[in-house]
C-alpha positions as protocol buffer text, in pm:
chain_id: "A"
residue {
  index: 1
  type: UNK
  ca { x: 1704 y: 1102 z: 4 }
}
residue {
  index: 2
  type: UNK
  ca { x: 1360 y: 975 z: 108 }
}
residue {
  index: 3
  type: UNK
  ca { x: 1092 y: 878 z: -144 }
}
residue {
  index: 4
  type: UNK
  ca { x: 735 y: 750 z: -134 }
}
residue {
  index: 5
  type: UNK
  ca { x: 604 y: 505 z: -390 }
}
residue {
  index: 6
  type: UNK
  ca { x: 245 y: 393 z: -429 }
}
residue {
  index: 7
  type: UNK
  ca { x: 151 y: 96 z: -644 }
}
residue {
  index: 8
  type: UNK
  ca { x: -140 y: -139 z: -703 }
}
residue {
  index: 9
  type: UNK
  ca { x: -143 y: -505 z: -795 }
}
residue {
  index: 10
  type: UNK
  ca { x: -382 y: -793 z: -819 }
}
residue {
  index: 11
  type: UNK
  ca { x: -327 y: -1092 z: -597 }
}
residue {
  index: 12
  type: UNK
  ca { x: -255 y: -1423 z: -764 }
}
residue {
  index: 13
  type: UNK
  ca { x: -392 y: -1579 z: -443 }
}
residue {
  index: 14
  type: UNK
  ca { x: -605 y: -1349 z: -221 }
}
residue {
  index: 15
  type: UNK
  ca { x: -657 y: -1599 z: 60 }
}
residue {
  index: 16
  type: UNK
  ca { x: -622 y: -1476 z: 417 }
}
residue {
  index: 17
  type: UNK
  ca { x: -316 y: -1698 z: 466 }
}
residue {
  index: 18
  type: UNK
  ca { x: -141 y: -1549 z: 163 }
}
residue {
  index: 19
  type: UNK
  ca { x: -218 y: -1190 z: 266 }
}
residue {
  index: 20
  type: UNK
  ca { x: -84 y: -1264 z: 615 }
}
residue {
  index: 21
  type: UNK
  ca { x: 231 y: -1422 z: 468 }
}
residue {
  index: 22
  type: UNK
  ca { x: 289 y: -1115 z: 249 }
}
residue {
  index: 23
  type: UNK
  ca { x: 237 y: -888 z: 548 }
}
residue {
  index: 24
  type: UNK
  ca { x: 474 y: -1085 z: 772 }
}
residue {
  index: 25
  type: UNK
  ca { x: 742 y: -1097 z: 502 }
}
residue {
  index: 26
  type: UNK
  ca { x: 704 y: -724 z: 437 }
}
residue {
  index: 27
  type: UNK
  ca { x: 730 y: -633 z: 804 }
}
residue {
  index: 28
  type: UNK
  ca { x: 1047 y: -837 z: 857 }
}
residue {
  index: 29
  type: UNK
  ca { x: 1214 y: -712 z: 539 }
}
residue {
  index: 30
  type: UNK
  ca { x: 1104 y: -352 z: 585 }
}
residue {
  index: 31
  type: UNK
  ca { x: 1228 y: -322 z: 940 }
}
residue {
  index: 32
  type: UNK
  ca { x: 1571 y: -446 z: 835 }
}
residue {
  index: 33
  type: UNK
  ca { x: 1574 y: -216 z: 528 }
}
residue {
  index: 34
  type: UNK
  ca { x: 1438 y: 106 z: 677 }
}
residue {
  index: 35
  type: UNK
  ca { x: 1113 y: 86 z: 480 }
}
residue {
  index: 36
  type: UNK
  ca { x: 782 y: 208 z: 624 }
}
residue {
  index: 37
  type: UNK
  ca { x: 435 y: 208 z: 472 }
}
residue {
  index: 38
  type: UNK
  ca { x: 90 y: 60 z: 454 }
}
residue {
  index: 39
  type: UNK
  ca { x: -79 y: -219 z: 264 }
}
residue {
  index: 40
  type: UNK
  ca { x: -448 y: -199 z: 177 }
}
residue {
  index: 41
  type: UNK
  ca { x: -624 y: -498 z: 29 }
}
residue {
  index: 42
  type: UNK
  ca { x: -972 y: -594 z: -75 }
}
residue {
  index: 43
  type: UNK
  ca { x: -1141 y: -783 z: -355 }
}
residue {
  index: 44
  type: UNK
  ca { x: -815 y: -938 z: -467 }
}
residue {
  index: 45
  type: UNK
  ca { x: -646 y: -598 z: -505 }
}
residue {
  index: 46
  type: UNK
  ca { x: -343 y: -470 z: -317 }
}
residue {
  index: 47
  type: UNK
  ca { x: -250 y: -105 z: -285 }
}
residue {
  index: 48
  type: UNK
  ca { x: 72 y: -35 z: -104 }
}
residue {
  index: 49
  type: UNK
  ca { x: 259 y: 281 z: -11 }
}
residue {
  index: 50
  type: UNK
  ca { x: 627 y: 235 z: 69 }
}
residue {
  index: 51
  type: UNK
  ca { x: 868 y: 497 z: 200 }
}
residue {
  index: 52
  type: UNK
  ca { x: 1242 y: 492 z: 248 }
}
residue {
  index: 53
  type: UNK
  ca { x: 1569 y: 557 z: 70 }
}
residue {
  index: 54
  type: UNK
  ca { x: 1542 y: 597 z: -306 }
}
residue {
  index: 55
  type: UNK
  ca { x: 1752 y: 292 z: -398 }
}
residue {
  index: 56
  type: UNK
  ca { x: 1594 y: 71 z: -133 }
}
residue {
  index: 57
  type: UNK
  ca { x: 1240 y: 162 z: -243 }
}
residue {
  index: 58
  type: UNK
  ca { x: 1334 y: 114 z: -609 }
}
residue {
  index: 59
  type: UNK
  ca { x: 1482 y: -229 z: -537 }
}
residue {
  index: 60
  type: UNK
  ca { x: 1174 y: -333 z: -339 }
}
residue {
  index: 61
  type: UNK
  ca { x: 937 y: -220 z: -613 }
}
residue {
  index: 62
  type: UNK
  ca { x: 1140 y: -419 z: -867 }
}
residue {
  index: 63
  type: UNK
  ca { x: 1111 y: -729 z: -647 }
}
residue {
  index: 64
  type: UNK
  ca { x: 734 y: -678 z: -619 }
}
residue {
  index: 65
  type: UNK
  ca { x: 705 y: -651 z: -997 }
}
residue {
  index: 66
  type: UNK
  ca { x: 886 y: -985 z: -1033 }
}
residue {
  index: 67
  type: UNK
  ca { x: 700 y: -1158 z: -749 }
}
residue {
  index: 68
  type: UNK
  ca { x: 480 y: -1453 z: -844 }
}
residue {
  index: 69
  type: UNK
  ca { x: 230 y: -1340 z: -578 }
}
residue {
  index: 70
  type: UNK
  ca { x: 142 y: -1023 z: -773 }
}
residue {
  index: 71
  type: UNK
  ca { x: 8 y: -955 z: -1122 }
}
residue {
  index: 72
  type: UNK
  ca { x: -96 y: -636 z: -1302 }
}
residue {
  index: 73
  type: UNK
  ca { x: 151 y: -429 z: -1097 }
}
residue {
  index: 74
  type: UNK
  ca { x: 109 y: -59 z: -1174 }
}
residue {
  index: 75
  type: UNK
  ca { x: 284 y: 249 z: -1041 }
}
residue {
  index: 76
  type: UNK
  ca { x: 28 y: 498 z: -908 }
}
residue {
  index: 77
  type: UNK
  ca { x: 245 y: 767 z: -753 }
}
residue {
  index: 78
  type: UNK
  ca { x: 611 y: 842 z: -682 }
}
residue {
  index: 79
  type: UNK
  ca { x: 762 y: 1143 z: -508 }
}
residue {
  index: 80
  type: UNK
  ca { x: 1064 y: 1266 z: -318 }
}
residue {
  index: 81
  type: UNK
  ca { x: 964 y: 1348 z: 40 }
}
residue {
  index: 82
  type: UNK
  ca { x: 1105 y: 1554 z: 323 }
}
residue {
  index: 83
  type: UNK
  ca { x: 956 y: 1325 z: 588 }
}
residue {
  index: 84
  type: UNK
  ca { x: 771 y: 997 z: 616 }
}
residue {
  index: 85
  type: UNK
  ca { x: 393 y: 1001 z: 633 }
}
residue {
  index: 86
  type: UNK
  ca { x: 358 y: 635 z: 731 }
}
residue {
  index: 87
  type: UNK
  ca { x: 661 y: 617 z: 960 }
}
residue {
  index: 88
  type: UNK
  ca { x: 472 y: 449 z: 1245 }
}
residue {
  index: 89
  type: UNK
  ca { x: 440 y: 123 z: 1051 }
}
residue {
  index: 90
  type: UNK
  ca { x: 694 y: -120 z: 909 }
}
residue {
  index: 91
  type: UNK
  ca { x: 381 y: -221 z: 720 }
}
residue {
  index: 92
  type: UNK
  ca { x: 41 y: -108 z: 841 }
}
residue {
  index: 93
  type: UNK
  ca { x: -262 y: -302 z: 722 }
}
residue {
  index: 94
  type: UNK
  ca { x: -602 y: -195 z: 593 }
}
residue {
  index: 95
  type: UNK
  ca { x: -862 y: -460 z: 517 }
}
residue {
  index: 96
  type: UNK
  ca { x: -1097 y: -276 z: 280 }
}
residue {
  index: 97
  type: UNK
  ca { x: -1379 y: -517 z: 364 }
}
residue {
  index: 98
  type: UNK
  ca { x: -1378 y: -370 z: 717 }
}
residue {
  index: 99
  type: UNK
  ca { x: -1372 y: -5 z: 613 }
}
residue {
  index: 100
  type: UNK
  ca { x: -1694 y: 194 z: 627 }
}
residue {
  index: 101
  type: UNK
  ca { x: -1835 y: 198 z: 274 }
}
residue {
  index: 102
  type: UNK
  ca { x: -1887 y: 577 z: 294 }
}
residue {
  index: 103
  type: UNK
  ca { x: -1509 y: 625 z: 311 }
}
residue {
  index: 104
  type: UNK
  ca { x: -1447 y: 413 z: 0 }
}
residue {
  index: 105
  type: UNK
  ca { x: -1731 y: 562 z: -206 }
}
residue {
  index: 106
  type: UNK
  ca { x: -1598 y: 909 z: -132 }
}
residue {
  index: 107
  type: UNK
  ca { x: -1296 y: 831 z: -353 }
}
residue {
  index: 108
  type: UNK
  ca { x: -1435 y: 599 z: -622 }
}
residue {
  index: 109
  type: UNK
  ca { x: -1736 y: 506 z: -830 }
}
residue {
  index: 110
  type: UNK
  ca { x: -1816 y: 210 z: -606 }
}
residue {
  index: 111
  type: UNK
  ca { x: -1755 y: 135 z: -240 }
}
residue {
  index: 112
  type: UNK
  ca { x: -1457 y: -90 z: -303 }
}
residue {
  index: 113
  type: UNK
  ca { x: -1081 y: -65 z: -322 }
}
residue {
  index: 114
  type: UNK
  ca { x: -1009 y: -2 z: -690 }
}
residue {
  index: 115
  type: UNK
  ca { x: -692 y: 201 z: -743 }
}
residue {
  index: 116
  type: UNK
  ca { x: -698 y: 102 z: -1112 }
}
residue {
  index: 117
  type: UNK
  ca { x: -995 y: 332 z: -1175 }
}
residue {
  index: 118
  type: UNK
  ca { x: -870 y: 644 z: -994 }
}
residue {
  index: 119
  type: UNK
  ca { x: -560 y: 861 z: -1001 }
}
residue {
  index: 120
  type: UNK
  ca { x: -258 y: 811 z: -777 }
}
residue {
  index: 121
  type: UNK
  ca { x: -345 y: 1139 z: -608 }
}
residue {
  index: 122
  type: UNK
  ca { x: -691 y: 1008 z: -520 }
}
residue {
  index: 123
  type: UNK
  ca { x: -542 y: 680 z: -394 }
}
residue {
  index: 124
  type: UNK
  ca { x: -303 y: 873 z: -167 }
}
residue {
  index: 125
  type: UNK
  ca { x: -595 y: 1081 z: -37 }
}
residue {
  index: 126
  type: UNK
  ca { x: -779 y: 759 z: 50 }
}
residue {
  index: 127
  type: UNK
  ca { x: -477 y: 628 z: 241 }
}
residue {
  index: 128
  type: UNK
  ca { x: -448 y: 959 z: 426 }
}
residue {
  index: 129
  type: UNK
  ca { x: -813 y: 936 z: 533 }
}
residue {
  index: 130
  type: UNK
  ca { x: -778 y: 574 z: 637 }
}
residue {
  index: 131
  type: UNK
  ca { x: -484 y: 674 z: 854 }
}
residue {
  index: 132
  type: UNK
  ca { x: -671 y: 973 z: 1002 }
}
residue {
  index: 133
  type: UNK
  ca { x: -974 y: 760 z: 1085 }
}
residue {
  index: 134
  type: UNK
  ca { x: -767 y: 486 z: 1252 }
}
residue {
  index: 135
  type: UNK
  ca { x: -838 y: 222 z: 989 }
}
residue {
  index: 136
  type: UNK
  ca { x: -472 y: 117 z: 974 }
}
residue {
  index: 137
  type: UNK
  ca { x: -356 y: -154 z: 1213 }
}
residue {
  index: 138
  type: UNK
  ca { x: -17 y: -300 z: 1285 }
}
residue {
  index: 139
  type: UNK
  ca { x: 182 y: -25 z: 1456 }
}
residue {
  index: 140
  type: UNK
  ca { x: 544 y: -115 z: 1515 }
}
């Protein structure tokens, strides 16, 4: 059974090197585990959608919750799915600082990535638009 999980967290260290290390680790792990998804980051905030088998996604989310690289981890959305939406990426990347502000302001009070202030449904809609407007990089 396939599931999709969306969560947000705050970075303990939001440096470019740390974000790249998280991305590289995620891509290697996800490819080996059958996980696909995207990672959006900006202003020290991560928002990640992960898709795969129920147990594998659950185990990964548990590891993220325990990771010293993340704090304030919060579940935004979880659902069983018939097919993957982000299947083209072992872990696609969105740098919110490079996204047109009009896209971000469409889904939030301010033109910034802030999944803590909106619903999981709104966060998923933002990710869908980012994918449709080619703002996700890192195809596998």
